[in-house]
Tab-separated table of C-alpha atoms in Angstrom:
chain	number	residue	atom	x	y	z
A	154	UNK	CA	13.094	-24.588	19.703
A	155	UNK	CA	11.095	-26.273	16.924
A	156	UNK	CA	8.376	-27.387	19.297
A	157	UNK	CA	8.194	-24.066	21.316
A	158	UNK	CA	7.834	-22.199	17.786
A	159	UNK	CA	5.172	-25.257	17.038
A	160	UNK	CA	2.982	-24.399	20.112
A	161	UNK	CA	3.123	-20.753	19.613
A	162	UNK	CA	2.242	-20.648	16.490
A	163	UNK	CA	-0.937	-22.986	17.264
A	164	UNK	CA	-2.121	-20.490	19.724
A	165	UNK	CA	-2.806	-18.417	16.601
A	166	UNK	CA	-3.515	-20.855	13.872
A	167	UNK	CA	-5.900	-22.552	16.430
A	168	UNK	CA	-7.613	-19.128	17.314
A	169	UNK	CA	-11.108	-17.831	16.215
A	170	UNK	CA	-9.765	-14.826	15.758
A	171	UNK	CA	-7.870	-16.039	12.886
A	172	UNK	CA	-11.277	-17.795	11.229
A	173	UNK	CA	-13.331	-14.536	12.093
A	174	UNK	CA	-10.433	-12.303	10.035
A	175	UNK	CA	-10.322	-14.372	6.839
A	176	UNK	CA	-13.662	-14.583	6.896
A	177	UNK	CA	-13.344	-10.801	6.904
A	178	UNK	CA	-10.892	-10.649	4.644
A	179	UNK	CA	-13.501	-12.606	1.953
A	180	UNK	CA	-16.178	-10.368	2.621
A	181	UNK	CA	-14.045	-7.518	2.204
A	182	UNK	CA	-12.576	-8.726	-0.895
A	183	UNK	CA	-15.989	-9.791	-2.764
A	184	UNK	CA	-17.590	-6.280	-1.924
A	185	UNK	CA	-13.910	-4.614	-2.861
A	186	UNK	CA	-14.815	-5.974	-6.455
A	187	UNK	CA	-18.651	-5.843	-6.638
A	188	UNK	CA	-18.560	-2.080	-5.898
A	189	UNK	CA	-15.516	-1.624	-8.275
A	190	UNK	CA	-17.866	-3.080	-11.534
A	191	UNK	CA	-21.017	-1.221	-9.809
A	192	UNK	CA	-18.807	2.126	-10.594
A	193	UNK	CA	-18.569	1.359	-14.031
A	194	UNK	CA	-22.407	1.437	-14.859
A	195	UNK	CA	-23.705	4.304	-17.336
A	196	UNK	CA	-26.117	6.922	-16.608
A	197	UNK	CA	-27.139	9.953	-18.469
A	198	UNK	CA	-29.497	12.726	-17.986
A	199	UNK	CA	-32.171	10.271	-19.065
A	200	UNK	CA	-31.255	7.693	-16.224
A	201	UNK	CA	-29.908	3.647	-16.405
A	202	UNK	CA	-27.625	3.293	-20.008
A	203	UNK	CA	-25.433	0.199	-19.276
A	204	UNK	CA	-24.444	-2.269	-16.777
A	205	UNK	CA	-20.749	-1.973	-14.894
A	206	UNK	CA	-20.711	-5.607	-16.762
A	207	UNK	CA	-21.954	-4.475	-20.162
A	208	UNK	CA	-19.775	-1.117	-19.786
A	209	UNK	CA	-16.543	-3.637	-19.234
A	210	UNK	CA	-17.804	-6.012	-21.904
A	211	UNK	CA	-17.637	-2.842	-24.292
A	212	UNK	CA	-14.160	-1.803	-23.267
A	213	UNK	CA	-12.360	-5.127	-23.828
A	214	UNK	CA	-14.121	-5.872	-27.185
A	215	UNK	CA	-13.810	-1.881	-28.289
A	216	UNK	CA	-10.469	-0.894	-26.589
A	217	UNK	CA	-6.596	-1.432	-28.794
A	218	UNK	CA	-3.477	-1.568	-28.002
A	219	UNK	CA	-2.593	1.290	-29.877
A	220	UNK	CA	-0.707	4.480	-29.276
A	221	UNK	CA	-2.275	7.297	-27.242
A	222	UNK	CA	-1.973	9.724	-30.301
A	223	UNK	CA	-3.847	7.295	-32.294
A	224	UNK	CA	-6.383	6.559	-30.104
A	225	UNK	CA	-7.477	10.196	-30.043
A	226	UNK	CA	-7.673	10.489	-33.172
A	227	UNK	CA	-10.038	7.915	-33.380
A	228	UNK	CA	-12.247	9.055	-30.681
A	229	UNK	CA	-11.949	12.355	-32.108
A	230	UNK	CA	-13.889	11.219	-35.633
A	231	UNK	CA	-16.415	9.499	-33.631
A	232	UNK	CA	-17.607	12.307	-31.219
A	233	UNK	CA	-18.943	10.256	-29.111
A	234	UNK	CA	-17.791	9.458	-25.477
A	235	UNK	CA	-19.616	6.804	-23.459
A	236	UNK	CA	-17.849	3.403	-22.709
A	237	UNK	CA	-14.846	2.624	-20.217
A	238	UNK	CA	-12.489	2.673	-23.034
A	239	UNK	CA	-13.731	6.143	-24.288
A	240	UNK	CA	-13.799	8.245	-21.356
A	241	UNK	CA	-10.275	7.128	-20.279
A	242	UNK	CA	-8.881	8.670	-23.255
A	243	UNK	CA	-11.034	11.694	-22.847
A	244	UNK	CA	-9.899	11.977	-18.842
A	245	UNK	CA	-6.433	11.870	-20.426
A	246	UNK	CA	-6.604	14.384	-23.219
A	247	UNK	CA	-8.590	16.403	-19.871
A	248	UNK	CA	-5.038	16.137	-18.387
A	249	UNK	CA	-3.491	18.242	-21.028
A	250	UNK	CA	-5.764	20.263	-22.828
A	251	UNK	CA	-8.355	21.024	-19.751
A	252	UNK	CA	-9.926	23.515	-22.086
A	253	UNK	CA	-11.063	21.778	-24.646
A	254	UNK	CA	-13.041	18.774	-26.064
A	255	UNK	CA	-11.209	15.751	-27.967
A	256	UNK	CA	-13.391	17.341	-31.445
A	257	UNK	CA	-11.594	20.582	-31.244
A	258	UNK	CA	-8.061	19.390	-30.823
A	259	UNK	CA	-5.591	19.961	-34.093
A	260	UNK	CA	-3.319	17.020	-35.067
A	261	UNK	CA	-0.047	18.686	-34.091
A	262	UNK	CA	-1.695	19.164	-30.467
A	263	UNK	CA	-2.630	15.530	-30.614
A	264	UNK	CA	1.112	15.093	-31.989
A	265	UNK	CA	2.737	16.812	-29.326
A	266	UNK	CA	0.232	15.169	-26.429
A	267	UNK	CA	3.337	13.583	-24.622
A	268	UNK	CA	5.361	16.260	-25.222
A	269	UNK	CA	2.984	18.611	-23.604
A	270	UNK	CA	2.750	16.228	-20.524
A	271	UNK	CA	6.563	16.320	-19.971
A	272	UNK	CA	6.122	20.426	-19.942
A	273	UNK	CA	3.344	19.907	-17.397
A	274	UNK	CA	5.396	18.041	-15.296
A	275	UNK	CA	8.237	20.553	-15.186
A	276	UNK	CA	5.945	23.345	-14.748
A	277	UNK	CA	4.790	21.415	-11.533
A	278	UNK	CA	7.847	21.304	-10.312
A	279	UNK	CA	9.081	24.785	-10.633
A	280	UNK	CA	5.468	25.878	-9.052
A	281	UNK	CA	5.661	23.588	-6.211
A	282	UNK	CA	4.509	25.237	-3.056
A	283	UNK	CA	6.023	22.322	-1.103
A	284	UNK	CA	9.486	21.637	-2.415
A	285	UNK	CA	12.268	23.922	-3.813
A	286	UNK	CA	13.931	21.321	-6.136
A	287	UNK	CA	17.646	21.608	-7.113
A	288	UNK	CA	18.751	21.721	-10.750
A	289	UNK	CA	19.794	18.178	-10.575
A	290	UNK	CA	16.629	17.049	-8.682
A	291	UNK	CA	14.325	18.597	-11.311
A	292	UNK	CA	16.748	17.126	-14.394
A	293	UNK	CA	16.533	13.370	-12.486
A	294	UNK	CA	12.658	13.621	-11.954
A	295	UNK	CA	11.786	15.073	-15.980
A	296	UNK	CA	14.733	12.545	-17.239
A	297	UNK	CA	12.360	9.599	-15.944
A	298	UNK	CA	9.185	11.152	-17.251
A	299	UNK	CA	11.462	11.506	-20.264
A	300	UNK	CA	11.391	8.201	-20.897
A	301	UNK	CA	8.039	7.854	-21.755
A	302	UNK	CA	8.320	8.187	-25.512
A	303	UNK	CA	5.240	6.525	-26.750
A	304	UNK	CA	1.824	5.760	-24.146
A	305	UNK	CA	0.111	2.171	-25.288
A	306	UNK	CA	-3.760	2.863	-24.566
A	307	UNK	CA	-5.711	-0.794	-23.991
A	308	UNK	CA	-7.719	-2.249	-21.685
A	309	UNK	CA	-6.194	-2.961	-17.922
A	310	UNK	CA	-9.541	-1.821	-16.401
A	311	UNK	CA	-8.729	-4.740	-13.356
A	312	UNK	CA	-4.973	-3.474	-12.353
A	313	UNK	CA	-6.450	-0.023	-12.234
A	314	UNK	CA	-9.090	-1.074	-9.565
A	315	UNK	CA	-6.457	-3.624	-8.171
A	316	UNK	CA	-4.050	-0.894	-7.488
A	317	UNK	CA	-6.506	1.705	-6.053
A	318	UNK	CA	-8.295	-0.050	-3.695
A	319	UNK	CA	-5.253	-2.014	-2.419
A	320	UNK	CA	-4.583	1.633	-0.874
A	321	UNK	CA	-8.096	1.227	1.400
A	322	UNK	CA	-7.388	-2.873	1.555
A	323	UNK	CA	-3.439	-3.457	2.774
A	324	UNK	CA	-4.077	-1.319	6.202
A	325	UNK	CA	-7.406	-3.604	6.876
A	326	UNK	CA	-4.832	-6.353	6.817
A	327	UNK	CA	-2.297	-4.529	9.193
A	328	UNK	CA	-4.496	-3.992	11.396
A	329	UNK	CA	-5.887	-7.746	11.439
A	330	UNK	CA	-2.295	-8.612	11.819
A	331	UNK	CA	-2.042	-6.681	14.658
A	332	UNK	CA	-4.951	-7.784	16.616
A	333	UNK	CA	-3.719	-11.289	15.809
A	334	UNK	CA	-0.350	-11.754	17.081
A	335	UNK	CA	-1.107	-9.406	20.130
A	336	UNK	CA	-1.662	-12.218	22.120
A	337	UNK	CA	1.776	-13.925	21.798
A	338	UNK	CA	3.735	-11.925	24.119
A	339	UNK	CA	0.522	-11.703	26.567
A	340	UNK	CA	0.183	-14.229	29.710
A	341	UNK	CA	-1.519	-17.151	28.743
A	342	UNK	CA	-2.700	-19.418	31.563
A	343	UNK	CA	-3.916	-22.287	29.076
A	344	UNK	CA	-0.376	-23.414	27.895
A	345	UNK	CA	1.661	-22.591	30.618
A	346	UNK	CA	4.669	-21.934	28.562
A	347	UNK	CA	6.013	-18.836	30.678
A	348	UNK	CA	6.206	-21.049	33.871
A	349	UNK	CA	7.629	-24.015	31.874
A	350	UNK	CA	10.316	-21.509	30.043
A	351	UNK	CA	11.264	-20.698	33.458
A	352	UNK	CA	11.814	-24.171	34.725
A	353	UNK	CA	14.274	-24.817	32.264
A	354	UNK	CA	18.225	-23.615	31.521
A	355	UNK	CA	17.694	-20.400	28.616
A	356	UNK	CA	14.303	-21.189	28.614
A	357	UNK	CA	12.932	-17.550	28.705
A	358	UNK	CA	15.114	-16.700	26.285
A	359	UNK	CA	14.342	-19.689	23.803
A	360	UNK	CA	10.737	-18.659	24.523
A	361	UNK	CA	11.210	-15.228	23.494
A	362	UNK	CA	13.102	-16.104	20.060
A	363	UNK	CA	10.090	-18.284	19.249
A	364	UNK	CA	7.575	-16.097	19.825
A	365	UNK	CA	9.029	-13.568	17.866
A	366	UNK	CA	9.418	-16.119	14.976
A	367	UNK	CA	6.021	-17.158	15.569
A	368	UNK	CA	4.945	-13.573	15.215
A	369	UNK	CA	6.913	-13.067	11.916
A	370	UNK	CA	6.279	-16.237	10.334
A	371	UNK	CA	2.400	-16.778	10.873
A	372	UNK	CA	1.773	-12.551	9.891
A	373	UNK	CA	3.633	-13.333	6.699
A	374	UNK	CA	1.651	-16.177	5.887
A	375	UNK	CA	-1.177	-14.286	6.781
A	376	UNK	CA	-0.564	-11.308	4.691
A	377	UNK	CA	0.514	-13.244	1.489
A	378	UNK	CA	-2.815	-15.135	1.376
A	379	UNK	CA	-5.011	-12.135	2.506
A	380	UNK	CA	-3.007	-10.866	-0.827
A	381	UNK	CA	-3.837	-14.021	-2.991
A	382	UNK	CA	-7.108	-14.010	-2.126
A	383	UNK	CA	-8.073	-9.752	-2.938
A	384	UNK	CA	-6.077	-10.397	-6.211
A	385	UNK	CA	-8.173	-13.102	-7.546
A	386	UNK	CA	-11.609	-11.990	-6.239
A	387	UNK	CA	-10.396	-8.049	-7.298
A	388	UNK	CA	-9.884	-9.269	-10.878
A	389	UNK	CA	-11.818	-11.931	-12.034
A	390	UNK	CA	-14.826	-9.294	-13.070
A	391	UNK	CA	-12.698	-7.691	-14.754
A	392	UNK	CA	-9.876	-10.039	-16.420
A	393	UNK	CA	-6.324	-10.172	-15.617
A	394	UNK	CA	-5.507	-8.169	-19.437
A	395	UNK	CA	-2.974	-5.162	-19.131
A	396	UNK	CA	-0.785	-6.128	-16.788
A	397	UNK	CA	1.841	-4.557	-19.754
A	398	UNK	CA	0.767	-1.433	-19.487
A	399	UNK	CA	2.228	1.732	-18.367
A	400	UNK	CA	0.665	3.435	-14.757
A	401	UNK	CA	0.658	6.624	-17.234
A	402	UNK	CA	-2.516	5.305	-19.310
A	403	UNK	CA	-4.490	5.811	-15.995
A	404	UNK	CA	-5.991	9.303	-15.568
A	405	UNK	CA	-4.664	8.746	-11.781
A	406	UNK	CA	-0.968	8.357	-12.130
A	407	UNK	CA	-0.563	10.355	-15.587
A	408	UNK	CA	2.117	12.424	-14.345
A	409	UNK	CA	3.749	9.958	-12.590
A	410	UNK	CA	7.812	10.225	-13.042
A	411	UNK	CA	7.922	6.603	-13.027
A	412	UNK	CA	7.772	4.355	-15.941
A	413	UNK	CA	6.296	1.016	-14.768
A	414	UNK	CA	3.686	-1.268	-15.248
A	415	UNK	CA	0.737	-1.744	-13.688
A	416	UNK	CA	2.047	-5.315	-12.673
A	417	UNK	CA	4.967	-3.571	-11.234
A	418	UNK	CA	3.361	-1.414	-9.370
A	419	UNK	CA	1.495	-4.012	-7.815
A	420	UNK	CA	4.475	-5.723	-6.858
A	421	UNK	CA	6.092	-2.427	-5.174
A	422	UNK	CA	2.570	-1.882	-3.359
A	423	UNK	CA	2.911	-5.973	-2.007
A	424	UNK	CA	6.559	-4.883	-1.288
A	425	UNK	CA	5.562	-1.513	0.941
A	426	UNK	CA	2.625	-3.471	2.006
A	427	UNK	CA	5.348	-6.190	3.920
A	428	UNK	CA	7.679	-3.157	4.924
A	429	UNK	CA	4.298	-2.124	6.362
A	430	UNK	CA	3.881	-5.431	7.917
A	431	UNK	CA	7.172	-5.852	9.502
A	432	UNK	CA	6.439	-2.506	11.428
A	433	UNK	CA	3.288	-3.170	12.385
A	434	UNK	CA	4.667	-6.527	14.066
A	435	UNK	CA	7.941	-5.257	15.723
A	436	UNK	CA	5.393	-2.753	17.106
A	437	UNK	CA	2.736	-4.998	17.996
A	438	UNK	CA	5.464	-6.835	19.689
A	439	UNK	CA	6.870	-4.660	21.637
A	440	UNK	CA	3.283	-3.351	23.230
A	441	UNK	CA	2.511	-7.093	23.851
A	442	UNK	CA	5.505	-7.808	25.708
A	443	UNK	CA	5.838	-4.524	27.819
A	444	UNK	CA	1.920	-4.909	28.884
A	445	UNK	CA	1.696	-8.670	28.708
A	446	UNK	CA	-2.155	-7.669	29.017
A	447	UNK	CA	-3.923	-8.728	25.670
A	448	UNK	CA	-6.625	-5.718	26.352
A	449	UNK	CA	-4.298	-3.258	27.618
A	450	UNK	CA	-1.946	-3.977	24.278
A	451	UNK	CA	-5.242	-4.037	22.557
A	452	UNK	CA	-6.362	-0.927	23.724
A	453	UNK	CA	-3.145	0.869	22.643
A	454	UNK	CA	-2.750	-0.605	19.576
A	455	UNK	CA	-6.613	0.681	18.590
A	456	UNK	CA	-5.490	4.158	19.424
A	457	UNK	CA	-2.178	4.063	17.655
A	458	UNK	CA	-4.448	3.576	14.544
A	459	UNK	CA	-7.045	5.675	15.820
A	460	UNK	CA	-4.332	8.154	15.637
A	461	UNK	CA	-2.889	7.374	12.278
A	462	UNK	CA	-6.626	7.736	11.043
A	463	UNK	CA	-6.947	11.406	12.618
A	464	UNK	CA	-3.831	12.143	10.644
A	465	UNK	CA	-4.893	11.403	7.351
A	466	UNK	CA	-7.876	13.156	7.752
A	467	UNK	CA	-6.221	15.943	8.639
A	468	UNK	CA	-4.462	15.817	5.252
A	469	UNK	CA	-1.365	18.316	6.488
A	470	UNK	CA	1.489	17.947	4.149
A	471	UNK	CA	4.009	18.642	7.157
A	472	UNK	CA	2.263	15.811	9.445
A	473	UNK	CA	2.339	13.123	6.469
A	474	UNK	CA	5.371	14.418	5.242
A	475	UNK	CA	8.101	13.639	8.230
A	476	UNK	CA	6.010	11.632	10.815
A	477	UNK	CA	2.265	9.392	8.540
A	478	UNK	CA	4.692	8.686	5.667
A	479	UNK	CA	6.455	6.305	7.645
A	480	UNK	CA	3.117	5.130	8.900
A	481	UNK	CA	1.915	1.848	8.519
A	482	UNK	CA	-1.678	3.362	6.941
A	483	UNK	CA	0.217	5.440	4.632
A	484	UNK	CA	2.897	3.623	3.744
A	485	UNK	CA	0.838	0.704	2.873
A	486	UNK	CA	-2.289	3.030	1.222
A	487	UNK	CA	-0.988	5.854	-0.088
A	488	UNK	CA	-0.597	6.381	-4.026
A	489	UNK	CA	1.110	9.934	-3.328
A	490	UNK	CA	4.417	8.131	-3.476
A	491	UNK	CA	3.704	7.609	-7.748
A	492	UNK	CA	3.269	11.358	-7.993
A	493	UNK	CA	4.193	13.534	-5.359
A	494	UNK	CA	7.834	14.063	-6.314
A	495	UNK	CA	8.624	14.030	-2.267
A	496	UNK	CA	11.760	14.079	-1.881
A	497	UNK	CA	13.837	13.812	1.833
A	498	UNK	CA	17.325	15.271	1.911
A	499	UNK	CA	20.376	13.203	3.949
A	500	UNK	CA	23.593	13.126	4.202
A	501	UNK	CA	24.246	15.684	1.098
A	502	UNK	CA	21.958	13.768	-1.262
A	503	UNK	CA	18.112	13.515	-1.811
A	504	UNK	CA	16.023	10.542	-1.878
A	505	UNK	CA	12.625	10.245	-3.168
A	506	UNK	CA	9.649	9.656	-0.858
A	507	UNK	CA	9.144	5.806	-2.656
A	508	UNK	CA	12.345	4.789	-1.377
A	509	UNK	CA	13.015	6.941	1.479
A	510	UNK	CA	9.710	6.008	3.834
A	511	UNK	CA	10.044	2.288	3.539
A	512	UNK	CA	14.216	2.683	4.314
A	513	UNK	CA	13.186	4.365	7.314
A	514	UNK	CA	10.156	2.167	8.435
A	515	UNK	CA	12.315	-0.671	8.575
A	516	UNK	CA	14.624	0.960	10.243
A	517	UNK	CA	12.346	2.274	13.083
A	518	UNK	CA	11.088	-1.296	12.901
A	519	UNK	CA	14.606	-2.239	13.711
A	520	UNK	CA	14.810	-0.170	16.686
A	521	UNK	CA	11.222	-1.247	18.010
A	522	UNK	CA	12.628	-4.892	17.924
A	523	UNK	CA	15.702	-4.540	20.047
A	524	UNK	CA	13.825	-2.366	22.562
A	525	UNK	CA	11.793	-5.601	22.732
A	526	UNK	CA	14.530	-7.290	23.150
A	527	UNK	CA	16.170	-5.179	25.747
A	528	UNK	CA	12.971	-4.918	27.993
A	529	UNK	CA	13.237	-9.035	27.718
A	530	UNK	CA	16.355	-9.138	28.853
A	531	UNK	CA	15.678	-6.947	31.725
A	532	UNK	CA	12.982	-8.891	32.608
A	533	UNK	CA	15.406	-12.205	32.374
A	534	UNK	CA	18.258	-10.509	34.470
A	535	UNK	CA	15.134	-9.118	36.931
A	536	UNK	CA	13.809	-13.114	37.125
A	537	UNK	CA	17.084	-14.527	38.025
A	538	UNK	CA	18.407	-11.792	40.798
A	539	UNK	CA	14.724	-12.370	42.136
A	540	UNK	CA	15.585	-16.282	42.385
A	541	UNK	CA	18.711	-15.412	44.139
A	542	UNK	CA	17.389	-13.368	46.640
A	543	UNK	CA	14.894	-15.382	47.687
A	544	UNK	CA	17.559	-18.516	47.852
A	545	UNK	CA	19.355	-16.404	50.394
């Protein structure tokens, strides 16, 4: 079994395909981050002010770990908003107090800025066009927002840019993966191994197992490296500072129920990004063993995401809500699941949309693996009345 899983793995370890993606995956990587510090450069109505470099340079040398309240009050005595660290307060205080300017705030409204946010937050929820939420619901979601009792403002300029553009980077990888192990389950007249399997007692089905280890293992190791490598190029610009920090300090996820850190929340995006990964192989699987034609797998595997694309485009809450959401793009991409509040209703109880879609994409996953499974047995049992026919 050792050596079949050996040679199958070679066929894509041994592939240009897999030198062609990771060179992608660089390229993709280096101009993730050089257009992440080119949106930090300064321009007024007189034209060039700063560098994305000199703008960053500003913000860690200017920006404290103090509290929000603080913060604002500082900014408010200086009047003037221009660096990284600045105009993320000001987007913040924007959050709240939309109709006014950090100058004309009082200090009780700076004193009541978190308490304010919690009241947006329920307000939301009671004038949700999407969701009626139960008394309980709405008491679980503002008992988590709850627990932000004091907001830490510093500099984590990198995990912001980390987290956002993982949403545009993890389904570039699924897709890679995709077009990688397609080949696996595909006739291969260079090895031989389907003939050989056959020649031998449970050979098919010992050649089936290690493909689909083959197909798990090597896409795993892919991922996790494609990870590594977007991680470091992503935030060496910037400095790996603020990991600490709550998602809440970015104008982005500000309402956000959930009270994590930016380095958690990169670990639950690597986590969805796998769940992602594990359905886009038992998938990928399943289309390369019911074709066994590399471009006719190829071909449907191009329009399944071709699909997926059209979807989010289409930005209908219905169509991401019970079909995209359990979507590799989405499920991988999408920072609606920090602060949407979806919530999906079984069995008497209701489960929010950051648990729920990744639950259910593994267990569709599930299901697309023993449908491979059964269609390989079929063709076993097919194989072996064949030889007995044609022995009588």
């Amino acid at each position: 079994m050792r050596a079949i899983i050996k040679i199958e793995s070679k066929r894509i370890v041994k592939s240009v395909m897999l030198l062609v993606l990771f060179a992608a995956i660089l390229l993709l990587s280096v101009n993730s981050s050089y257009q992440a510090v080119k949106g930090y450069e300064l321009w007024n109505q007189s034209g060039y002010v700063a560098s994305g470099g000199e703008n960053l340079k500003h913000a860690k040398k200017s920006a404290l770990n103090i509290d929000i309240e603080q913060a604002i009050v500082m900014l408010r005595e200086k009047g003037e908003v221009v660096f990284a660290d600045e105009t993320n307060i000001e987007m913040l205080v924007n959050m709240i107090y939309s109709d006014k300017v950090i100058r004309e705030l009082s200090n009780e409204e700076i004193n009541l800025f978190l308490e304010n946010r919690l009241r947006t937050i329920a307000r939301r929820l009671d004038e949700s066009i999407r969701f009626t939420y139960t008394k309980e619901e709405k008491e679980r979601f503002l008992g988590r927002a709850g627990k932000l009792t004091s907001l830490t403002i510093g500099y984590a300029e990198g995990w912001k840019v980390l987290n956002r553009d993982m949403g545009s980077f993890v389904p570039l990888v699924m897709f890679m993966v995709s077009l990688l192990i397609m080949p696996l389950f595909a006739d291969d007249t260079q090895n031989r191994m389907k003939e050989l399997s056959h020649s031998t007692k449970n050979g098919k089905k010992q050649l089936a197992i290690a493909r689909f280890l083959s197909a798990f293992m090597t896409s795993s190791v892919f991922y996790l490296l494609a990870i590594f490598c977007f991680f470091f190029i992503k935030m060496i610009p910037f400095g790996f500072s603020g990991s600490g920090e709550l998602i809440q300090s970015n104008a982005d996820t500000f309402f956000s129920v959930f009270p994590i850190t930016y380095l958690e929340q990169f670990l639950i995006n690597c986590l969805r990004g796998y769940v992602a990964l594990i359905f886009v192989v038992a998938l990928t699987v399943l289309i390369s063993a019911t074709t066994e034609r590399i471009m006719v797998g190829s071909v449907v595997i191009c329009f399944f995401w071709l699909l997926l694309l059209v979807m989010e485009q289409m930005m209908q809450f219905e169509v991401n809500h019970w079909f995209a959401n359990f979507m590799p793009l989405r499920l991988s991409g999408s920072a609606d699941f920090y602060t949407a509040n979806e919530i999906y209703h079984f069995g008497g109880s209701s489960f929010d949309g950051i648990v729920w879609c990744p639950l259910i994409a593994l267990v569709i996953s599930v299901v697309m693996t023993a449908l491979t499974i059964l269609w390989l047995m079929k063709e076993r049992l097919t194989s072996k009345a064949s030889k007995r026919q044609s022995h009588i």
